Amino acid sequence: MSVLPASALSLARGAEILRGGGLVAFPTETVYGLGGDATQGQAVARIFEAKGRPSFNPLIVHVAEVSWVAGLAETDARFAKLAEKFWPGPLTCVLKRRADCPASELVSAGLDSIAIRMPDHPVAHELLRASGRPLAAPSANASGTVSPTRAEHVAQSLGDKVDLIIDGGACRVGLESTVIDLTQDQAVILRPGVITAEEIAAVIGPLGSAEANPTTFKSPGQLASHYAPGLPLRLNAAIAKAGEAYLGFGPTADASLNLSAKADLREAAANLFAMMRALDDATRYQGIAVAPIPATGIGTAINDRLERAAAPRS
Ligand code: AMP
Ligand code: MG
């Protein structure tokens, strides 16, 4: 890990690391973000690994320009108005993923939606522009610790798990962005933040309430159990039974799909959601058998997701 002051040189170095699939921590106006290329599943898997999160939750994707959003998500008039009014700034919009969205399904934790914002910080902006990639960037701290508002906090919390920290001084806001869900007719605040519901309603009209809307959720954990595959999942399966698809891990001849033939957990995490989706096909299979996944490192989050998907539906 190295810490470099923000400069043309460190930004160019950061952009190179990001395009190569590495992780760069950078300042935004809210907190320091742990950035990875959102279009590379293994870079996104490294983010979860570095933070040590025991489960996958969807990450916010950062863009340099409003025009980048159209390549990732379906936009509408509400989005256009909010971006015009509040971007760059601490407002995250959850939109429907485009069918050909280039971002890894891991940034969406397997959902059909993607959360996007344009940060209001010159260093973040330049890094995004220089890398030319949408960057997944949750707060740059280990899971369960305080959000970092200075480069030293990132270094203390993540150490060598991040390839480069770009030091741009203290963050201005220190509070995380407001998250608004625009995937449904009623816009709903998913996470309160610096920009208030009243300010948002003044731009797009009355908001729905999270309580009144059964398809919204309060925490990513609740959310994950909502989106289980349609077919039953059988975990820790050495082989498939008749009629089952087999989702393999490690060297095996009989996998319908293999999360990682070389038993690499990072690769498995990057493949998890797309492969579960691909095998969730009732016209071909009656169920999905999943190979045992080691419960170490990011394997913990993979197993958490599989267990949720296998849990009885209510
Ligand atoms: P963080 O990046 O850790 O500051 O937090 C990301 C926040 O955005 C969490 O509250 C997530 O639940 C929320 N979020 C990110 N992506 C989505 C999505 N696709 N749908 C709903 N909420 C999301
Ligand atoms: Mg955080």
Coordinates of C-alpha atoms and ligand atoms in Angstrom, one line a residue:
M1 CA 0.0 0.0 0.0
S2 CA 1.2 3.5 -0.7
V3 CA -0.2 6.9 0.2
L4 CA 0.4 9.7 -2.3
P5 CA -0.8 13.2 -2.3
A6 CA -3.3 14.1 -5.0
S7 CA -1.4 15.1 -8.1
A8 CA -1.4 14.5 -11.9
L9 CA 1.1 11.8 -11.3
S10 CA -0.8 10.0 -8.5
L11 CA -4.1 10.2 -10.4
A12 CA -2.5 8.7 -13.5
R13 CA -1.0 5.9 -11.3
G14 CA -4.4 5.4 -9.7
A15 CA -6.2 5.2 -13.0
E16 CA -3.7 2.5 -14.2
I17 CA -4.2 0.5 -11.0
L18 CA -8.0 0.6 -11.4
R19 CA -7.9 -0.4 -15.1
G20 CA -5.7 -3.3 -14.0
G21 CA -8.3 -4.5 -11.5
G22 CA -6.7 -3.1 -8.4
L23 CA -8.2 -1.0 -5.6
V24 CA -7.6 2.7 -5.0
A25 CA -8.9 4.7 -2.1
F26 CA -9.9 8.3 -2.9
P27 CA -11.6 11.2 -1.3
T28 CA -15.1 12.2 -2.1
E29 CA -17.1 15.0 -0.5
T30 CA -18.8 12.5 1.8
V31 CA -16.1 10.0 3.0
Y32 CA -13.1 8.2 1.4
G33 CA -14.2 5.6 -1.0
L34 CA -12.6 2.2 -1.7
G35 CA -12.7 2.2 -5.5
G36 CA -12.6 -0.6 -8.0
D37 CA -13.6 -0.9 -11.6
A38 CA -17.3 -1.7 -11.5
T39 CA -17.1 -3.5 -14.8
Q40 CA -14.6 -6.1 -13.5
G41 CA -16.2 -8.7 -11.3
Q42 CA -12.9 -9.6 -9.6
A43 CA -12.2 -6.0 -8.8
V44 CA -15.6 -5.8 -7.1
A45 CA -14.9 -9.0 -5.3
R46 CA -11.7 -7.6 -4.0
I47 CA -13.6 -4.7 -2.5
F48 CA -15.8 -7.1 -0.5
E49 CA -12.7 -9.0 0.5
A50 CA -10.8 -5.9 1.6
K51 CA -13.7 -4.6 3.7
G52 CA -14.2 -8.0 5.2
R53 CA -18.0 -7.8 4.9
P54 CA -19.6 -11.1 5.9
S55 CA -22.3 -10.7 3.3
F56 CA -22.7 -9.0 -0.1
N57 CA -24.7 -5.8 -0.3
P58 CA -25.1 -3.7 -3.4
L59 CA -22.4 -1.0 -3.8
I60 CA -22.7 2.5 -5.2
V61 CA -21.2 3.1 -8.6
H62 CA -19.5 6.5 -9.1
V63 CA -19.5 8.3 -12.5
A64 CA -17.6 11.3 -13.8
E65 CA -20.4 12.7 -16.0
V66 CA -24.2 12.4 -16.1
S67 CA -23.8 11.0 -19.6
W68 CA -22.1 7.8 -18.2
V69 CA -25.4 6.8 -16.6
A70 CA -27.2 6.1 -19.8
G71 CA -24.7 3.3 -20.6
L72 CA -25.4 1.6 -17.2
A73 CA -29.1 2.2 -16.4
E74 CA -32.5 3.1 -17.6
T75 CA -33.1 6.8 -16.9
D76 CA -36.3 8.8 -16.7
A77 CA -37.4 12.4 -16.3
R78 CA -37.2 12.2 -12.5
F79 CA -33.6 11.1 -12.7
A80 CA -32.8 13.9 -15.2
K81 CA -34.3 16.5 -12.8
L82 CA -32.5 15.2 -9.7
A83 CA -29.1 14.9 -11.5
E84 CA -29.6 18.5 -12.8
K85 CA -30.3 19.8 -9.4
F86 CA -28.1 17.7 -7.1
W87 CA -25.1 16.4 -9.1
P88 CA -22.3 16.4 -8.5
G89 CA -23.3 15.8 -4.9
P90 CA -24.3 13.4 -2.2
L91 CA -27.4 11.9 -3.8
T92 CA -27.4 8.3 -5.0
C93 CA -30.0 7.2 -7.5
V94 CA -31.1 3.6 -7.7
L95 CA -32.2 2.8 -11.3
K96 CA -33.0 -0.2 -13.3
R97 CA -29.9 -1.8 -14.9
R98 CA -29.9 -1.8 -18.6
A99 CA -30.1 -5.3 -20.1
D100 CA -26.6 -4.8 -21.5
C101 CA -25.3 -3.0 -18.4
P102 CA -21.5 -3.5 -18.4
A103 CA -21.2 -3.3 -14.6
S104 CA -20.6 -6.6 -12.8
E105 CA -23.7 -8.2 -11.3
L106 CA -21.8 -8.3 -8.0
V107 CA -22.0 -4.5 -7.6
S108 CA -25.8 -5.0 -7.7
A109 CA -25.6 -8.0 -5.4
G110 CA -27.6 -9.8 -8.0
L111 CA -30.5 -7.2 -8.2
D112 CA -31.9 -5.8 -11.4
S113 CA -31.0 -2.3 -10.1
I114 CA -27.9 -0.2 -9.8
A115 CA -27.1 2.6 -7.5
I116 CA -25.2 5.5 -9.1
R117 CA -23.9 8.9 -8.0
M118 CA -21.6 11.6 -9.2
P119 CA -19.3 12.8 -6.4
D120 CA -18.5 16.4 -5.9
H121 CA -14.8 16.3 -5.3
P122 CA -12.1 17.3 -7.8
V123 CA -9.9 14.3 -7.0
A124 CA -12.7 11.8 -7.3
H125 CA -13.8 13.5 -10.6
E126 CA -10.3 13.4 -12.1
L127 CA -9.7 9.8 -11.0
L128 CA -13.0 8.7 -12.7
R129 CA -12.2 10.7 -15.8
A130 CA -8.6 9.3 -16.0
S131 CA -9.7 5.7 -15.5
G132 CA -12.6 6.1 -17.8
R133 CA -14.5 3.4 -15.8
P134 CA -17.5 3.6 -13.5
L135 CA -16.1 2.9 -10.0
A136 CA -17.7 0.9 -7.3
A137 CA -16.8 2.6 -4.1
P138 CA -18.2 1.9 -0.7
S139 CA -16.6 3.7 2.3
A140 CA -12.9 2.8 2.6
N141 CA -13.0 1.2 6.0
A142 CA -13.2 -2.4 7.3
S143 CA -16.7 -3.6 7.9
G144 CA -18.2 -2.4 11.1
T145 CA -15.8 0.5 11.7
V146 CA -16.2 4.2 11.5
S147 CA -16.4 5.8 8.0
P148 CA -13.0 7.4 7.0
T149 CA -12.9 11.1 6.4
R150 CA -9.0 11.3 6.2
A151 CA -6.4 9.3 4.3
E152 CA -4.9 8.2 7.6
H153 CA -8.1 6.5 8.6
V154 CA -8.1 4.5 5.4
A155 CA -4.5 3.4 6.0
Q156 CA -5.2 2.4 9.6
S157 CA -8.3 0.5 8.6
L158 CA -7.4 -1.2 5.4
G159 CA -3.5 -1.2 5.3
D160 CA -2.2 -3.4 2.5
K161 CA -5.6 -4.5 1.3
V162 CA -5.7 -1.3 -0.9
D163 CA -3.1 -0.8 -3.6
L164 CA -3.0 3.0 -3.4
I165 CA -4.5 5.8 -1.2
I166 CA -4.8 9.2 -2.8
D167 CA -4.6 11.8 -0.1
G168 CA -6.9 14.7 -0.8
G169 CA -7.2 16.0 2.7
A170 CA -10.2 15.9 5.0
C171 CA -13.7 15.2 3.5
R172 CA -16.2 18.0 3.7
V173 CA -19.4 16.3 4.5
G174 CA -18.4 13.2 6.5
L175 CA -22.0 11.8 6.2
E176 CA -23.0 9.3 3.6
S177 CA -25.1 10.1 0.5
T178 CA -28.9 10.0 0.5
V179 CA -30.1 7.0 -1.4
I180 CA -33.3 7.3 -3.5
D181 CA -35.0 4.4 -5.3
L182 CA -36.3 5.5 -8.7
T183 CA -37.1 2.0 -10.0
Q184 CA -40.8 2.3 -9.2
D185 CA -43.6 4.8 -9.9
Q186 CA -43.2 6.1 -6.3
A187 CA -39.7 7.3 -5.5
V188 CA -38.6 6.1 -2.1
I189 CA -35.8 7.2 0.2
L190 CA -33.8 4.1 1.1
R191 CA -31.2 5.8 3.2
P192 CA -31.5 9.3 4.6
G193 CA -28.5 11.6 4.2
V194 CA -27.3 15.1 3.6
I195 CA -29.9 15.9 1.0
T196 CA -33.4 15.7 2.6
A197 CA -36.6 14.2 1.5
E198 CA -38.1 17.7 1.4
E199 CA -35.4 19.0 -1.0
I200 CA -36.0 16.0 -3.3
A201 CA -39.8 16.2 -3.2
A202 CA -39.4 19.9 -4.2
V203 CA -37.9 18.6 -7.5
I204 CA -39.8 15.5 -8.4
G205 CA -43.0 15.7 -6.3
P206 CA -44.3 13.7 -3.4
L207 CA -42.3 10.6 -2.4
G208 CA -43.6 7.2 -1.4
S209 CA -43.0 5.9 2.1
A210 CA -40.7 2.9 2.6
E211 CA -43.2 1.4 5.1
A212 CA -46.1 1.5 2.7
N213 CA -44.1 -0.1 -0.1
P214 CA -43.7 -3.8 0.4
T215 CA -41.1 -4.2 -2.4
T216 CA -38.7 -1.8 -0.7
F217 CA -36.5 -2.7 2.2
K218 CA -34.6 -1.2 5.1
S219 CA -31.4 -3.2 5.1
P220 CA -29.4 -5.0 2.4
G221 CA -29.8 -8.2 4.5
Q222 CA -33.6 -8.2 4.2
L223 CA -33.2 -7.3 0.6
A224 CA -31.0 -10.3 -0.3
S225 CA -33.6 -12.8 1.1
H226 CA -36.1 -11.2 -1.2
Y227 CA -34.4 -12.1 -4.4
A228 CA -33.9 -15.9 -4.1
P229 CA -33.8 -17.8 -7.3
G230 CA -37.0 -19.5 -8.3
L231 CA -35.6 -23.1 -8.2
P232 CA -34.7 -24.8 -4.9
L233 CA -31.1 -24.7 -4.0
R234 CA -29.3 -27.7 -2.4
L235 CA -26.0 -26.7 -0.8
N236 CA -22.8 -28.6 -0.1
A237 CA -23.6 -31.1 -2.8
A238 CA -20.8 -33.4 -4.0
I239 CA -22.8 -34.3 -7.1
A240 CA -26.1 -33.4 -8.8
K241 CA -29.1 -35.6 -8.6
A242 CA -31.2 -36.3 -11.7
G243 CA -32.9 -33.1 -12.9
E244 CA -30.6 -30.8 -11.0
A245 CA -28.2 -28.3 -12.4
Y246 CA -24.7 -28.4 -10.8
L247 CA -23.0 -25.3 -9.8
G248 CA -19.4 -26.4 -9.3
F249 CA -16.4 -25.0 -7.4
G250 CA -12.9 -26.4 -8.1
P251 CA -11.9 -29.1 -10.5
T252 CA -14.9 -31.2 -11.5
A253 CA -16.0 -32.8 -14.7
D254 CA -19.8 -32.6 -14.2
A255 CA -20.5 -28.9 -13.5
S256 CA -23.3 -27.2 -15.5
L257 CA -21.4 -24.1 -14.6
N258 CA -18.3 -23.7 -12.5
L259 CA -17.9 -20.7 -10.1
S260 CA -14.1 -21.3 -10.3
A261 CA -12.5 -24.3 -11.8
K262 CA -9.2 -23.3 -10.1
A263 CA -11.0 -23.0 -6.7
D264 CA -10.3 -19.2 -6.5
L265 CA -12.9 -17.6 -4.1
R266 CA -12.5 -14.1 -5.7
E267 CA -13.3 -15.5 -9.1
A268 CA -16.2 -17.4 -7.6
A269 CA -17.6 -14.3 -6.0
A270 CA -17.4 -12.5 -9.3
N271 CA -19.3 -15.3 -11.0
L272 CA -21.9 -16.0 -8.3
F273 CA -24.9 -13.9 -9.2
A274 CA -24.6 -14.3 -13.0
M275 CA -24.3 -18.1 -12.7
M276 CA -27.1 -18.5 -10.2
R277 CA -29.3 -16.5 -12.6
A278 CA -28.2 -18.6 -15.6
L279 CA -29.0 -21.9 -13.9
D280 CA -32.3 -20.7 -12.5
D281 CA -34.2 -22.0 -15.5
A282 CA -37.3 -24.1 -14.7
T283 CA -37.6 -25.2 -18.3
R284 CA -34.3 -27.1 -18.0
Y285 CA -33.9 -28.0 -14.3
Q286 CA -35.9 -28.9 -11.2
G287 CA -33.3 -27.5 -8.8
I288 CA -29.7 -26.3 -8.4
A289 CA -27.1 -28.3 -6.5
V290 CA -24.1 -26.2 -5.3
A291 CA -20.7 -27.5 -4.5
P292 CA -19.2 -26.9 -1.1
I293 CA -17.6 -23.5 -0.8
P294 CA -14.8 -23.0 1.8
A295 CA -15.9 -20.6 4.6
T296 CA -12.7 -18.6 4.5
G297 CA -12.2 -15.0 3.3
I298 CA -14.8 -13.9 0.8
G299 CA -16.1 -17.5 1.0
T300 CA -18.1 -16.4 4.1
A301 CA -20.0 -13.9 2.0
I302 CA -20.6 -16.4 -0.8
N303 CA -22.0 -18.9 1.7
D304 CA -24.1 -16.3 3.3
R305 CA -25.7 -15.5 0.0
L306 CA -26.2 -19.2 -0.9
E307 CA -27.8 -19.9 2.5
R308 CA -30.2 -17.0 2.0
A309 CA -31.1 -18.3 -1.5
A310 CA -31.6 -21.8 -0.1
A311 CA -33.7 -20.7 2.9
P312 CA -37.4 -21.7 2.9
R313 CA -39.5 -18.9 1.2
S314 CA -42.1 -17.1 3.1
Ligands
AMP1 P1 -22.3 2.3 0.9 O1 -21.7 2.1 -0.5 O2 -21.7 1.3 1.9 O3 -22.2 3.7 1.4 O4 -23.8 1.9 0.9 C1 -24.5 1.7 -0.2 C2 -26.0 1.9 0.1 O5 -26.7 2.0 -1.2 C3 -26.6 0.8 0.9 O6 -27.5 1.4 1.8 C4 -27.2 0.0 -0.1 O7 -28.3 -0.8 0.4 C5 -27.7 1.0 -1.1 N1 -27.8 0.4 -2.5 C6 -26.7 0.2 -3.3 N2 -27.1 -0.4 -4.5 C7 -28.5 -0.6 -4.4 C8 -29.5 -1.1 -5.2 N3 -29.2 -1.6 -6.4 N4 -30.7 -1.1 -4.7 C9 -31.0 -0.6 -3.5 N5 -30.1 -0.1 -2.7 C10 -28.8 0.0 -3.1
MG2 MG -19.9 2.4 5.2

